[in-house]
Amino acid sequence: MTEKDYNECVTNYADNVYRFILKNLRHEEDARDIVQTAFEKLWKCRHEVDAGKCRSYLFTIAYHQMIDHLRRTKKVQLRGEFREETRLADRPTPNLKKTLELALSRLNETQRSLVLLKDYEGYSYQEIGQITGLNESQVKVYLHRARIQLKNYLVSLENII
Amino acid sequence: MITRHNYEELFLLYLDNELSPAERQSVEVFVKENPDLVEEMSALQQCRLTPDDEVSFGNLEPLLKDNRDRFIVPLRFNTMTRVAAAAILLLLTGLGVFIAMKKNTAAPFGKTINPAVAGTASPAVTNKNGHAIVTSATPGALYPATTDTQAVAVKADKQVPSEAGRKDHFPITQKDAAAPDDPIPDGQNPDDRAREQELTGTKLPIRQEVAIIDPIHTSLPERIFVEEGNIGGSTSYVTQAVQQDPVASSGDDFSEPAPAEKNKLRGIFRKVSRVFEKTANRDEDDRHAILVGNLQIALK
């Protein structure tokens, strides 16, 4: 991959990676740091990466960086999530989008990543498995469970409302 | 085949676009046939997330690698250029040194010094007639300090003494070596003889005690006697040649001007030899007698 290819990768996929990380972490500065780290690693390994596979390579690096970050800050985020979740439970659901974001936050990091990779980036089960390190069957099962949970959460809220 | 037992999994695969076109069509047909499952399909479809285009990284400059306004010179090309420049510089330097050395080896006044003559102790020089010449013009390094030298033209091929003669330092006559081709009159000055030979181009052996440098045994001077030859006439060719102006032989690179001291010595010898010629060594009447002053001694 040449320098020109790298710059094209930055232009085409920087927002996508940032969005993915931001939805998972729900913290802009942390998401920005992870995106910068991911692109730095891609630059260092540019001679080993084909230009056509830079997107999946980029998401793979970003995902693992995010998992490491989440494991380091899990305790703090967990408490934060409880508080945020409590505040949101008292408020009426403004729209479906925000409800889904709320439902998404209730998933674990693996399920959440799978849903985002599937819905945001349109990766196949096989590609998601390569990024996350899971096999295709695991991706299928985890993703189905995540969707069922999201559906049940929406239905229960609708029932409450 | 889709049934009411496995429809949920197929619905999810349908939503994830993981079904083939035929499978997708079968799911759509199943939903139409089972209207109560339409609400469940709708709920699953609402759980699909859509990308939020409003969310972006922002300024991408910190991530980009700037390659504008930069001309990268390949290392190979740069190295090759350096190597080529160094090779050209070395070649020019060597050429200049070679030219300078060649100029320094040239002799003064434009003459080239014969390395075979200068600095060596062998008379390895011959004139155009093939005679080995040991002249007073030869550099002094050729002659040992104790050797009396004279300008003489010697037949190189007939005057090389034998090994016995060299070792015992006995005088060797020309008869021992070979018969002379052209006899010369008695009392002829060898120096005059040398000039005479150069002028006439004839081979005139002489009987003269001379010291030449043995090309092999350079430490000891060699003395040989050269057979005299009779060329007839009362006046020798040498005497005539001496009276004439010396003519420098052309094309002889080894006939260089003699030092002044040797010229004086040569002149003295010349005069002495003339006196002897006139008063002692003449045999005009074939009497084989020696005339000393007014006294003639007959020889038998």
Short mmCIF file of C-alpha atoms in Angstrom, two decimals:
data_model
loop_
_atom_site.label_atom_id
_atom_site.label_comp_id
_atom_site.label_asym_id
_atom_site.label_seq_id
_atom_site.Cartn_x
_atom_site.Cartn_y
_atom_site.Cartn_z
CA MET A 1 0.00 0.00 0.00
CA THR A 2 1.44 3.34 -1.04
CA GLU A 3 1.19 6.63 0.74
CA LYS A 4 -1.48 7.68 -1.65
CA ASP A 5 -3.53 4.56 -0.88
CA TYR A 6 -3.15 5.24 2.81
CA ASN A 7 -4.44 8.78 2.45
CA GLU A 8 -7.40 7.48 0.45
CA CYS A 9 -8.12 5.01 3.23
CA VAL A 10 -8.10 7.86 5.73
CA THR A 11 -10.48 9.91 3.62
CA ASN A 12 -12.91 7.04 2.98
CA TYR A 13 -13.01 5.20 6.29
CA ALA A 14 -11.93 7.55 9.08
CA ASP A 15 -15.54 8.63 9.82
CA ASN A 16 -16.79 5.05 9.66
CA VAL A 17 -14.22 3.81 12.15
CA TYR A 18 -14.84 6.77 14.42
CA ARG A 19 -18.59 6.19 14.33
CA PHE A 20 -18.17 2.51 15.16
CA ILE A 21 -15.88 3.21 18.06
CA LEU A 22 -17.97 6.09 19.30
CA LYS A 23 -21.15 3.99 19.38
CA ASN A 24 -19.34 1.37 21.34
CA LEU A 25 -17.56 3.61 23.80
CA ARG A 26 -19.94 6.53 23.81
CA HIS A 27 -16.96 8.77 24.55
CA GLU A 28 -15.63 11.09 21.85
CA GLU A 29 -12.07 11.61 23.09
CA ASP A 30 -11.50 7.95 23.69
CA ALA A 31 -12.96 7.13 20.30
CA ARG A 32 -10.69 9.75 18.65
CA ASP A 33 -7.62 8.33 20.35
CA ILE A 34 -8.46 4.82 19.27
CA VAL A 35 -9.01 5.93 15.69
CA GLN A 36 -5.66 7.73 15.61
CA THR A 37 -3.90 4.72 17.07
CA ALA A 38 -5.53 2.46 14.51
CA PHE A 39 -4.38 4.62 11.60
CA GLU A 40 -0.87 4.88 13.00
CA LYS A 41 -0.62 1.12 13.10
CA LEU A 42 -1.97 0.89 9.59
CA TRP A 43 0.70 3.36 8.43
CA LYS A 44 3.44 1.32 10.03
CA CYS A 45 2.21 -1.85 8.41
CA ARG A 46 1.30 -0.27 5.08
CA HIS A 47 3.87 -2.34 3.18
CA GLU A 48 2.27 -5.55 4.40
CA VAL A 49 -1.35 -4.55 3.79
CA ASP A 50 -3.01 -4.62 0.44
CA ALA A 51 -4.90 -1.47 -0.55
CA GLY A 52 -8.12 -3.43 -1.08
CA LYS A 53 -8.04 -4.92 2.42
CA CYS A 54 -7.16 -1.78 4.37
CA ARG A 55 -10.76 -1.27 5.52
CA SER A 56 -11.13 -4.65 7.24
CA TYR A 57 -7.58 -4.33 8.59
CA LEU A 58 -8.46 -0.91 10.01
CA PHE A 59 -11.63 -2.13 11.70
CA THR A 60 -9.80 -5.10 13.13
CA ILE A 61 -7.21 -2.90 14.76
CA ALA A 62 -9.84 -0.47 16.02
CA TYR A 63 -12.00 -3.27 17.46
CA HIS A 64 -9.18 -4.81 19.46
CA GLN A 65 -8.05 -1.41 20.66
CA MET A 66 -11.59 -0.76 21.79
CA ILE A 67 -11.87 -4.09 23.63
CA ASP A 68 -8.62 -3.40 25.42
CA HIS A 69 -9.85 0.04 26.35
CA LEU A 70 -13.17 -1.32 27.60
CA ARG A 71 -11.49 -3.94 29.74
CA ARG A 72 -9.28 -1.31 31.31
CA THR A 73 -12.17 1.03 32.07
CA LYS A 74 -14.95 -1.51 32.57
CA LYS A 75 -15.63 -0.75 36.17
CA VAL A 76 -15.90 2.96 35.65
CA GLN A 77 -18.08 2.63 32.58
CA LEU A 78 -20.32 0.10 34.25
CA ARG A 79 -21.18 2.52 36.98
CA GLY A 80 -21.65 5.25 34.48
CA GLU A 81 -23.97 3.08 32.46
CA PHE A 82 -26.15 2.42 35.45
CA ARG A 83 -26.54 6.09 36.11
CA GLU A 84 -27.20 6.90 32.54
CA GLU A 85 -29.58 4.05 32.21
CA THR A 86 -31.45 5.22 35.31
CA ARG A 87 -31.78 8.71 33.99
CA LEU A 88 -33.06 7.53 30.67
CA ALA A 89 -35.56 5.16 32.26
CA ASP A 90 -37.28 8.07 33.90
CA ARG A 91 -37.59 10.01 30.68
CA PRO A 92 -40.04 9.25 27.91
CA THR A 93 -38.51 7.77 24.76
CA PRO A 94 -38.14 10.61 22.28
CA ASN A 95 -37.72 8.51 19.21
CA LEU A 96 -36.87 5.08 18.00
CA LYS A 97 -33.35 6.00 17.21
CA LYS A 98 -32.46 6.97 20.68
CA THR A 99 -34.31 4.01 22.05
CA LEU A 100 -32.22 1.74 19.96
CA GLU A 101 -29.11 3.45 21.09
CA LEU A 102 -30.22 2.87 24.59
CA ALA A 103 -31.01 -0.75 23.84
CA LEU A 104 -27.66 -1.08 22.16
CA SER A 105 -25.91 0.13 25.24
CA ARG A 106 -27.49 -2.72 27.19
CA LEU A 107 -25.72 -5.30 25.05
CA ASN A 108 -22.27 -6.59 25.90
CA GLU A 109 -19.31 -5.29 23.90
CA THR A 110 -19.20 -8.33 21.64
CA GLN A 111 -22.89 -8.24 20.74
CA ARG A 112 -22.79 -4.50 20.32
CA SER A 113 -19.77 -4.71 18.01
CA LEU A 114 -21.41 -7.43 15.97
CA VAL A 115 -24.59 -5.41 15.54
CA LEU A 116 -22.64 -2.28 14.57
CA LEU A 117 -20.40 -4.11 12.16
CA LYS A 118 -23.40 -5.71 10.59
CA ASP A 119 -25.75 -2.76 10.46
CA TYR A 120 -23.29 0.14 10.08
CA GLU A 121 -20.69 -1.40 7.79
CA GLY A 122 -22.59 -4.23 6.13
CA TYR A 123 -19.97 -6.89 6.78
CA SER A 124 -20.87 -10.51 6.23
CA TYR A 125 -20.79 -13.09 8.99
CA GLN A 126 -17.45 -14.33 7.69
CA GLU A 127 -15.91 -10.84 7.61
CA ILE A 128 -17.22 -10.05 11.08
CA GLY A 129 -15.68 -13.29 12.27
CA GLN A 130 -12.29 -12.25 10.85
CA ILE A 131 -12.45 -8.86 12.53
CA THR A 132 -13.59 -10.06 15.92
CA GLY A 133 -11.74 -13.35 15.93
CA LEU A 134 -14.93 -15.47 16.00
CA ASN A 135 -16.03 -18.19 13.65
CA GLU A 136 -19.03 -17.76 11.37
CA SER A 137 -21.38 -19.84 13.51
CA GLN A 138 -20.53 -17.85 16.63
CA VAL A 139 -21.11 -14.59 14.81
CA LYS A 140 -24.51 -15.85 13.66
CA VAL A 141 -25.62 -16.97 17.10
CA TYR A 142 -24.33 -13.89 18.96
CA LEU A 143 -25.90 -11.56 16.42
CA HIS A 144 -29.25 -13.29 16.55
CA ARG A 145 -29.29 -13.11 20.30
CA ALA A 146 -28.45 -9.40 20.16
CA ARG A 147 -31.30 -8.69 17.78
CA ILE A 148 -33.78 -10.61 19.89
CA GLN A 149 -32.74 -8.62 22.92
CA LEU A 150 -33.13 -5.37 21.06
CA LYS A 151 -36.58 -6.40 19.86
CA ASN A 152 -37.70 -7.48 23.30
CA TYR A 153 -36.47 -4.20 24.78
CA LEU A 154 -38.36 -2.15 22.24
CA VAL A 155 -41.51 -4.22 22.76
CA SER A 156 -41.30 -3.92 26.51
CA LEU A 157 -40.89 -0.13 26.32
CA GLU A 158 -43.73 0.15 23.97
CA ASN A 159 -45.77 -1.88 26.33
CA ILE A 160 -44.79 0.44 29.15
CA ILE A 161 -45.46 3.52 27.14
CA MET B 1 -37.83 -25.15 3.84
CA ILE B 2 -39.31 -22.60 6.21
CA THR B 3 -41.88 -23.66 8.78
CA ARG B 4 -43.43 -22.15 11.94
CA HIS B 5 -40.65 -23.90 13.93
CA ASN B 6 -37.65 -22.35 12.22
CA TYR B 7 -39.08 -19.10 10.84
CA GLU B 8 -37.35 -16.82 13.43
CA GLU B 9 -33.86 -17.83 12.38
CA LEU B 10 -34.75 -17.42 8.74
CA PHE B 11 -36.27 -14.04 9.47
CA LEU B 12 -32.98 -12.89 11.02
CA LEU B 13 -31.00 -14.26 8.11
CA TYR B 14 -33.38 -12.46 5.82
CA LEU B 15 -32.78 -9.20 7.68
CA ASP B 16 -28.98 -9.72 7.57
CA ASN B 17 -29.01 -10.42 3.83
CA GLU B 18 -27.47 -13.80 4.32
CA LEU B 19 -30.04 -15.72 2.25
CA SER B 20 -29.91 -16.53 -1.40
CA PRO B 21 -32.49 -14.97 -3.71
CA ALA B 22 -34.51 -18.16 -3.76
CA GLU B 23 -34.50 -18.40 0.01
CA ARG B 24 -35.53 -14.80 0.34
CA GLN B 25 -38.46 -15.38 -1.93
CA SER B 26 -39.58 -18.38 0.09
CA VAL B 27 -39.51 -16.28 3.28
CA GLU B 28 -41.60 -13.58 1.64
CA VAL B 29 -44.12 -16.16 0.53
CA PHE B 30 -44.22 -17.66 4.04
CA VAL B 31 -44.95 -14.26 5.61
CA LYS B 32 -47.82 -13.69 3.18
CA GLU B 33 -49.19 -17.05 4.01
CA ASN B 34 -48.88 -16.33 7.76
CA PRO B 35 -50.12 -12.73 8.39
CA ASP B 36 -49.74 -13.01 12.15
CA LEU B 37 -45.97 -13.20 11.68
CA VAL B 38 -45.89 -9.89 9.83
CA GLU B 39 -45.81 -7.89 13.11
CA GLU B 40 -42.85 -9.95 14.35
CA MET B 41 -41.01 -9.42 11.10
CA SER B 42 -41.62 -5.66 11.40
CA ALA B 43 -40.30 -5.57 14.96
CA LEU B 44 -37.11 -7.30 13.87
CA GLN B 45 -36.71 -4.87 11.02
CA GLN B 46 -36.98 -1.91 13.44
CA CYS B 47 -34.07 -3.29 15.43
CA ARG B 48 -31.70 -2.72 12.51
CA LEU B 49 -29.47 0.25 13.07
CA THR B 50 -28.82 2.90 10.46
CA PRO B 51 -25.54 4.85 10.25
CA ASP B 52 -25.62 8.33 11.68
CA ASP B 53 -24.03 10.47 8.99
CA GLU B 54 -23.90 13.44 11.30
CA VAL B 55 -21.22 11.75 13.33
CA SER B 56 -17.76 12.30 11.79
CA PHE B 57 -14.15 12.42 12.89
CA GLY B 58 -13.77 16.03 11.84
CA ASN B 59 -10.38 17.33 10.71
CA LEU B 60 -8.50 14.51 8.98
CA GLU B 61 -5.17 16.39 8.65
CA PRO B 62 -3.60 14.78 11.71
CA LEU B 63 -4.21 11.38 10.16
CA LEU B 64 -3.00 12.13 6.64
CA LYS B 65 0.59 11.67 5.50
CA ASP B 66 1.66 14.69 3.51
CA ASN B 67 3.44 13.78 0.25
CA ARG B 68 2.93 17.06 -1.48
CA ASP B 69 5.87 19.24 -2.70
CA ARG B 70 8.33 16.47 -2.06
CA PHE B 71 10.68 14.96 -4.59
CA ILE B 72 12.02 11.66 -3.43
CA VAL B 73 15.35 10.67 -4.98
CA PRO B 74 15.76 6.92 -5.12
CA LEU B 75 18.67 5.80 -3.00
CA ARG B 76 19.93 3.55 -5.72
CA PHE B 77 20.05 6.40 -8.20
CA ASN B 78 21.81 8.65 -5.72
CA THR B 79 24.37 5.99 -4.87
CA MET B 80 25.03 5.21 -8.51
CA THR B 81 25.59 8.86 -9.25
CA ARG B 82 28.12 9.11 -6.47
CA VAL B 83 29.94 6.01 -7.61
CA ALA B 84 30.08 7.27 -11.19
CA ALA B 85 31.38 10.67 -10.10
CA ALA B 86 34.09 9.08 -7.95
CA ALA B 87 35.18 6.83 -10.82
CA ILE B 88 35.46 9.78 -13.22
CA LEU B 89 37.45 11.77 -10.67
CA LEU B 90 39.89 8.91 -10.12
CA LEU B 91 40.35 8.47 -13.85
CA LEU B 92 41.13 12.15 -14.37
CA THR B 93 43.55 12.17 -11.46
CA GLY B 94 45.38 9.12 -12.75
CA LEU B 95 45.59 10.62 -16.20
CA GLY B 96 47.06 13.83 -14.85
CA VAL B 97 49.66 11.97 -12.81
CA PHE B 98 50.60 9.88 -15.82
CA ILE B 99 51.08 12.95 -18.02
CA ALA B 100 53.17 14.67 -15.34
CA MET B 101 55.40 11.63 -14.94
CA LYS B 102 55.91 11.36 -18.66
CA LYS B 103 57.06 14.98 -18.86
CA ASN B 104 59.53 14.53 -16.01
CA THR B 105 61.29 11.65 -17.77
CA ALA B 106 62.20 13.89 -20.77
CA ALA B 107 65.95 14.89 -20.94
CA PRO B 108 67.16 18.53 -20.99
CA PHE B 109 67.30 20.28 -24.34
CA GLY B 110 64.63 17.96 -25.58
CA LYS B 111 66.84 14.89 -25.81
CA THR B 112 65.75 11.54 -24.48
CA ILE B 113 68.15 9.77 -22.19
CA ASN B 114 68.84 6.24 -23.21
CA PRO B 115 68.23 4.24 -20.04
CA ALA B 116 70.47 1.47 -21.42
CA VAL B 117 73.43 3.87 -21.42
CA ALA B 118 72.83 6.19 -18.52
CA GLY B 119 73.60 4.74 -15.16
CA THR B 120 74.78 1.37 -16.51
CA ALA B 121 78.27 0.03 -16.85
CA SER B 122 77.99 -1.67 -20.21
CA PRO B 123 78.90 -0.22 -23.60
CA ALA B 124 75.65 -1.38 -25.09
CA VAL B 125 75.70 1.30 -27.79
CA THR B 126 76.55 0.95 -31.46
CA ASN B 127 76.78 3.38 -34.28
CA LYS B 128 75.01 3.01 -37.54
CA ASN B 129 77.75 0.75 -38.84
CA GLY B 130 77.21 -1.74 -36.08
CA HIS B 131 80.26 -0.78 -34.09
CA ALA B 132 80.13 -0.65 -30.37
CA ILE B 133 81.24 2.84 -29.47
CA VAL B 134 82.74 3.90 -26.19
CA THR B 135 83.20 7.60 -26.57
CA SER B 136 84.29 10.40 -24.33
CA ALA B 137 80.79 11.67 -24.66
CA THR B 138 79.55 8.68 -22.75
CA PRO B 139 78.54 9.62 -19.22
CA GLY B 140 81.25 9.15 -16.67
CA ALA B 141 79.26 6.55 -14.79
CA LEU B 142 80.24 4.03 -17.45
CA TYR B 143 83.92 4.21 -16.62
CA PRO B 144 85.62 3.26 -13.38
CA ALA B 145 87.86 5.94 -11.90
CA THR B 146 91.09 4.01 -12.51
CA THR B 147 90.44 3.30 -16.16
CA ASP B 148 92.04 5.28 -18.95
CA THR B 149 89.54 5.72 -21.61
CA GLN B 150 89.81 6.85 -25.15
CA ALA B 151 87.39 7.45 -27.91
CA VAL B 152 87.55 4.36 -30.00
CA ALA B 153 85.34 2.54 -32.41
CA VAL B 154 85.57 -1.18 -31.96
CA LYS B 155 84.00 -3.93 -33.87
CA ALA B 156 81.56 -5.29 -31.35
CA ASP B 157 81.42 -8.71 -32.93
CA LYS B 158 85.17 -9.28 -33.26
CA GLN B 159 86.61 -7.67 -30.24
CA VAL B 160 84.92 -9.41 -27.41
CA PRO B 161 87.71 -11.11 -25.47
CA SER B 162 87.44 -14.71 -24.48
CA GLU B 163 86.73 -15.81 -20.98
CA ALA B 164 90.37 -16.79 -20.41
CA GLY B 165 91.53 -13.42 -21.50
CA ARG B 166 89.15 -11.70 -19.17
CA LYS B 167 90.15 -13.66 -16.18
CA ASP B 168 93.90 -13.37 -16.71
CA HIS B 169 93.75 -9.83 -18.01
CA PHE B 170 96.05 -10.81 -20.89
CA PRO B 171 96.01 -8.61 -23.88
CA ILE B 172 94.17 -10.27 -26.67
CA THR B 173 95.08 -9.37 -30.21
CA GLN B 174 92.68 -9.10 -32.98
CA LYS B 175 94.33 -12.16 -34.57
CA ASP B 176 93.13 -14.29 -31.71
CA ALA B 177 89.62 -13.16 -32.36
CA ALA B 178 89.34 -12.76 -36.11
CA ALA B 179 91.24 -11.29 -39.01
CA PRO B 180 90.57 -7.67 -39.62
CA ASP B 181 88.82 -6.70 -42.73
CA ASP B 182 90.65 -3.49 -43.45
CA PRO B 183 94.22 -2.84 -42.24
CA ILE B 184 95.24 0.62 -41.24
CA PRO B 185 98.68 2.24 -41.18
CA ASP B 186 100.78 2.19 -38.06
CA GLY B 187 100.69 5.05 -35.70
CA GLN B 188 97.22 6.02 -36.50
CA ASN B 189 95.51 7.77 -33.65
CA PRO B 190 92.51 5.75 -32.42
CA ASP B 191 90.58 8.88 -31.87
CA ASP B 192 91.19 9.95 -35.42
CA ARG B 193 90.34 6.50 -36.44
CA ALA B 194 86.95 6.80 -34.73
CA ARG B 195 86.12 9.91 -36.63
CA GLU B 196 87.41 8.42 -39.79
CA GLN B 197 85.17 5.41 -39.42
CA GLU B 198 82.19 7.57 -38.75
CA LEU B 199 82.90 9.67 -41.78
CA THR B 200 83.73 6.94 -44.21
CA GLY B 201 81.52 4.26 -42.77
CA THR B 202 84.30 1.67 -43.21
CA LYS B 203 85.25 -0.87 -40.67
CA LEU B 204 88.72 -0.13 -39.55
CA PRO B 205 90.07 -2.24 -36.77
CA ILE B 206 92.97 -0.82 -34.87
CA ARG B 207 95.70 -2.15 -32.68
CA GLN B 208 95.35 -0.05 -29.65
CA GLU B 209 95.45 -0.69 -26.00
CA VAL B 210 92.14 0.52 -24.81
CA ALA B 211 90.00 -0.01 -21.83
CA ILE B 212 86.45 -0.93 -22.44
CA ILE B 213 83.81 -1.99 -20.10
CA ASP B 214 83.02 -5.66 -20.15
CA PRO B 215 79.27 -5.88 -20.31
CA ILE B 216 79.34 -8.92 -18.06
CA HIS B 217 82.21 -8.23 -15.62
CA THR B 218 81.75 -4.60 -14.99
CA SER B 219 84.12 -4.28 -12.00
CA LEU B 220 87.40 -4.77 -13.90
CA PRO B 221 88.52 -2.82 -16.84
CA GLU B 222 89.37 -4.88 -19.84
CA ARG B 223 92.29 -4.20 -22.10
CA ILE B 224 92.53 -5.54 -25.54
CA PHE B 225 94.81 -5.02 -28.47
CA VAL B 226 93.16 -4.37 -31.67
CA GLU B 227 94.92 -5.40 -34.86
CA GLU B 228 96.17 -2.59 -36.94
CA GLY B 229 95.34 -2.33 -40.53
CA ASN B 230 97.28 -0.82 -43.41
CA ILE B 231 95.28 1.34 -45.63
CA GLY B 232 98.24 2.57 -47.56
CA GLY B 233 99.48 6.07 -48.24
CA SER B 234 101.80 8.31 -46.30
CA THR B 235 99.05 10.15 -44.67
CA SER B 236 96.61 8.23 -42.60
CA TYR B 237 92.91 8.68 -42.87
CA VAL B 238 92.79 9.57 -39.25
CA THR B 239 95.25 12.38 -39.67
CA GLN B 240 93.24 13.68 -42.53
CA ALA B 241 90.10 13.37 -40.55
CA VAL B 242 91.57 15.23 -37.64
CA GLN B 243 92.55 18.06 -39.83
CA GLN B 244 89.07 18.31 -41.09
CA ASP B 245 86.23 19.83 -39.10
CA PRO B 246 84.42 17.24 -37.07
CA VAL B 247 81.09 16.33 -38.48
CA ALA B 248 78.49 15.20 -36.03
CA SER B 249 76.91 12.01 -37.13
CA SER B 250 73.24 12.32 -37.52
CA GLY B 251 70.93 9.95 -35.91
CA ASP B 252 73.35 8.88 -33.19
CA ASP B 253 71.69 9.56 -29.98
CA PHE B 254 74.70 8.55 -27.94
CA SER B 255 77.25 11.10 -29.38
CA GLU B 256 76.95 13.76 -26.73
CA PRO B 257 79.45 16.61 -26.16
CA ALA B 258 82.55 15.45 -24.14
CA PRO B 259 83.66 17.11 -20.95
CA ALA B 260 86.42 19.75 -21.24
CA GLU B 261 89.03 17.87 -19.19
CA LYS B 262 88.85 14.79 -21.35
CA ASN B 263 89.21 16.89 -24.47
CA LYS B 264 92.47 18.26 -23.14
CA LEU B 265 93.78 14.81 -22.37
CA ARG B 266 92.76 13.58 -25.74
CA GLY B 267 94.54 16.45 -27.36
CA ILE B 268 97.75 15.62 -25.57
CA PHE B 269 97.64 12.04 -26.63
CA ARG B 270 96.96 13.11 -30.12
CA LYS B 271 100.03 15.22 -30.29
CA VAL B 272 102.17 12.54 -28.79
CA SER B 273 100.89 9.96 -31.20
CA ARG B 274 101.58 12.27 -34.11
CA VAL B 275 105.12 12.70 -33.03
CA PHE B 276 105.62 8.99 -32.84
CA GLU B 277 103.99 8.52 -36.19
CA LYS B 278 106.26 10.94 -37.82
CA THR B 279 109.47 9.92 -36.20
CA ALA B 280 109.25 6.28 -35.24
CA ASN B 281 106.61 4.11 -36.82
CA ARG B 282 106.94 4.79 -40.45
CA ASP B 283 108.05 2.01 -42.69
CA GLU B 284 107.99 3.59 -46.04
CA ASP B 285 110.77 1.59 -47.59
CA ASP B 286 109.66 -1.80 -46.20
CA ARG B 287 112.83 -2.11 -44.23
CA HIS B 288 110.97 -2.95 -41.07
CA ALA B 289 113.08 -0.53 -39.11
CA ILE B 290 112.38 1.86 -36.33
CA LEU B 291 113.53 5.39 -36.71
CA VAL B 292 114.19 7.23 -33.49
CA GLY B 293 115.37 10.70 -34.15
CA ASN B 294 118.08 10.20 -36.77
CA LEU B 295 118.84 6.69 -35.63
CA GLN B 296 117.22 3.88 -37.52
CA ILE B 297 117.17 0.50 -35.86
CA ALA B 298 116.51 -2.43 -38.08
CA LEU B 299 114.09 -5.03 -36.92
CA LYS B 300 114.46 -8.66 -37.68
#
